[in-house]
Amino acid sequence: MQTRIQGTVMPVLEVRLEPNESVFAESGELSWMTSSIQMTTHTQMGGGGGLFGMFKRVVAGGSLFMTEYRAAQSPGEVAFATKVPGHIVPISVSPSDEYLVHRHGFLCATPQVTIGVGFQQSLGAGIFGGNGFVLQKIGGSGTAWLELSGELIRKDLAPGETLRVHPGHVGAFQASVNFQITTVPGIKNAIFGGDGIFLAALTGPGTVWLQTLPISRLAHQIAEYLPGSEGGSGTGRATVGGALLGGIVGSLLSGDDN
């Protein structure tokens, strides 16, 4: 198997497979492939064997079905492009070296890689699209490729070193890094600070990859230019702002949101 990442702002991963080699990705991720590649869509890849395995993958933000791309009788090529401006990051996975990645960060992987729930916490209605904060756990053995949005910043944390990050900027990190969701100190900071009410606390040892373009912020910026928002009735901005405000109030009043 040979791979190369091409492009800059919107990169694409091209994978050249020898006969009987394969990779898998979520359904709908394919960009292009040669005629020698065979597609098989099923629920068995990514640790999805059995109902419980499929459930863990779906809860982690993955799809129920995965598609396997296999070179049949001759070598072939399959490609996966990013959905938003960003970077493609290859990681080597083993039982002693697992990773956690944001819920839409998985691009593709070799057959023995698994996907499950690494972290899940409800952060109140309207925050992160009402889905709470979820991290995928990438385990098993092999190579996986991650899709991280915006520019990529790598931080190598020493043991006990803590970095506090807006949750949307958390792209991926090694499983050795301790991860917790905390609240911004002070009511005024939470309501009027403009940075949200939650921070992710990451404590070393381990490597953290930060992304500069959280999807939630990108969606908020795009919403201002949708029909009925800017220059129209203003309902687009009001809807987004109302959802965020509702999430803040709900999270402050709920005893379960920490």
Coordinates of N, CA and C in Angstrom, one line a residue, residues 24-27 39-58 62-68 106 111 113-116:
F24 N -11.1 1.1 4.5 CA -12.5 1.4 4.6 C -12.7 2.8 5.1
A25 N -13.9 3.3 4.8 CA -14.3 4.7 5.2 C -15.8 4.7 5.4
E26 N -16.3 5.7 6.0 CA -17.8 5.9 6.1 C -18.4 6.0 4.7
S27 N -19.7 5.6 4.7 CA -20.4 5.7 3.4 C -20.5 7.1 3.0
M39 N -16.0 -2.1 -4.4 CA -16.7 -1.5 -3.2 C -17.6 -2.5 -2.6
T40 N -17.5 -2.6 -1.2 CA -18.5 -3.5 -0.5 C -18.9 -2.7 0.8
T41 N -20.2 -2.4 0.8 CA -20.8 -1.7 1.9 C -21.5 -2.6 2.9
H42 N -21.1 -2.6 4.2 CA -21.6 -3.4 5.2 C -21.4 -2.8 6.6
T43 N -21.7 -3.6 7.6 CA -21.6 -3.0 9.0 C -20.5 -3.6 9.8
Q44 N -19.6 -4.4 9.1 CA -18.6 -5.2 9.8 C -17.3 -4.5 10.1
M45 N -17.0 -3.4 9.3 CA -15.7 -2.7 9.4 C -15.7 -1.8 10.6
G46 N -14.6 -1.3 11.0 CA -14.4 -0.4 12.1 C -14.9 -0.9 13.5
G47 N -14.7 -2.2 13.7 CA -15.1 -2.8 14.9 C -16.6 -2.9 15.1
G48 N -17.3 -3.0 13.9 CA -18.8 -3.0 13.9 C -19.4 -4.4 13.9
G49 N -18.6 -5.4 14.2 CA -19.2 -6.7 14.3 C -20.1 -6.9 15.4
G50 N -21.4 -7.2 15.2 CA -22.4 -7.4 16.2 C -23.1 -6.0 16.5
L51 N -24.2 -6.2 17.1 CA -25.1 -5.0 17.4 C -24.4 -4.0 18.3
F52 N -23.7 -4.4 19.3 CA -23.0 -3.5 20.2 C -21.9 -2.7 19.6
G53 N -21.1 -3.4 18.7 CA -20.1 -2.7 18.0 C -20.6 -1.6 17.1
M54 N -21.7 -1.9 16.4 CA -22.3 -0.9 15.5 C -22.9 0.3 16.3
F55 N -23.5 -0.1 17.5 CA -24.0 1.0 18.3 C -23.0 2.0 18.8
K56 N -21.8 1.4 19.2 CA -20.7 2.3 19.7 C -20.2 3.2 18.6
R57 N -20.2 2.7 17.4 CA -19.7 3.5 16.3 C -20.6 4.6 15.9
V58 N -21.9 4.3 15.9 CA -22.9 5.3 15.6 C -23.0 6.4 16.7
G62 N -20.1 8.2 14.0 CA -19.9 7.5 12.7 C -21.2 7.1 12.1
S63 N -21.1 6.4 10.9 CA -22.3 6.0 10.2 C -22.5 4.5 10.5
L64 N -23.7 4.0 10.4 CA -24.0 2.6 10.6 C -23.3 1.7 9.6
F65 N -23.2 2.2 8.3 CA -22.6 1.4 7.3 C -21.2 1.9 7.0
M66 N -20.3 1.0 6.7 CA -19.0 1.4 6.3 C -18.8 0.8 4.9
T67 N -17.9 1.4 4.1 CA -17.6 0.9 2.8 C -16.2 0.5 2.7
E68 N -16.0 -0.8 2.3 CA -14.6 -1.3 2.1 C -14.2 -1.1 0.6
F106 N -12.8 11.2 11.5 CA -12.3 10.0 10.9 C -12.5 10.1 9.4
P111 N -8.0 -2.2 7.5 CA -9.1 -3.0 8.0 C -9.1 -3.3 9.5
V113 N -8.4 -1.4 12.1 CA -8.7 -0.2 12.9 C -10.1 -0.2 13.4
T114 N -10.4 0.2 14.6 CA -11.7 0.2 15.2 C -12.1 1.6 15.6
I115 N -13.4 1.9 15.6 CA -14.0 3.2 15.9 C -15.0 3.0 17.0
G116 N -14.9 3.7 18.1 CA -15.8 3.7 19.2 C -16.0 5.0 19.9

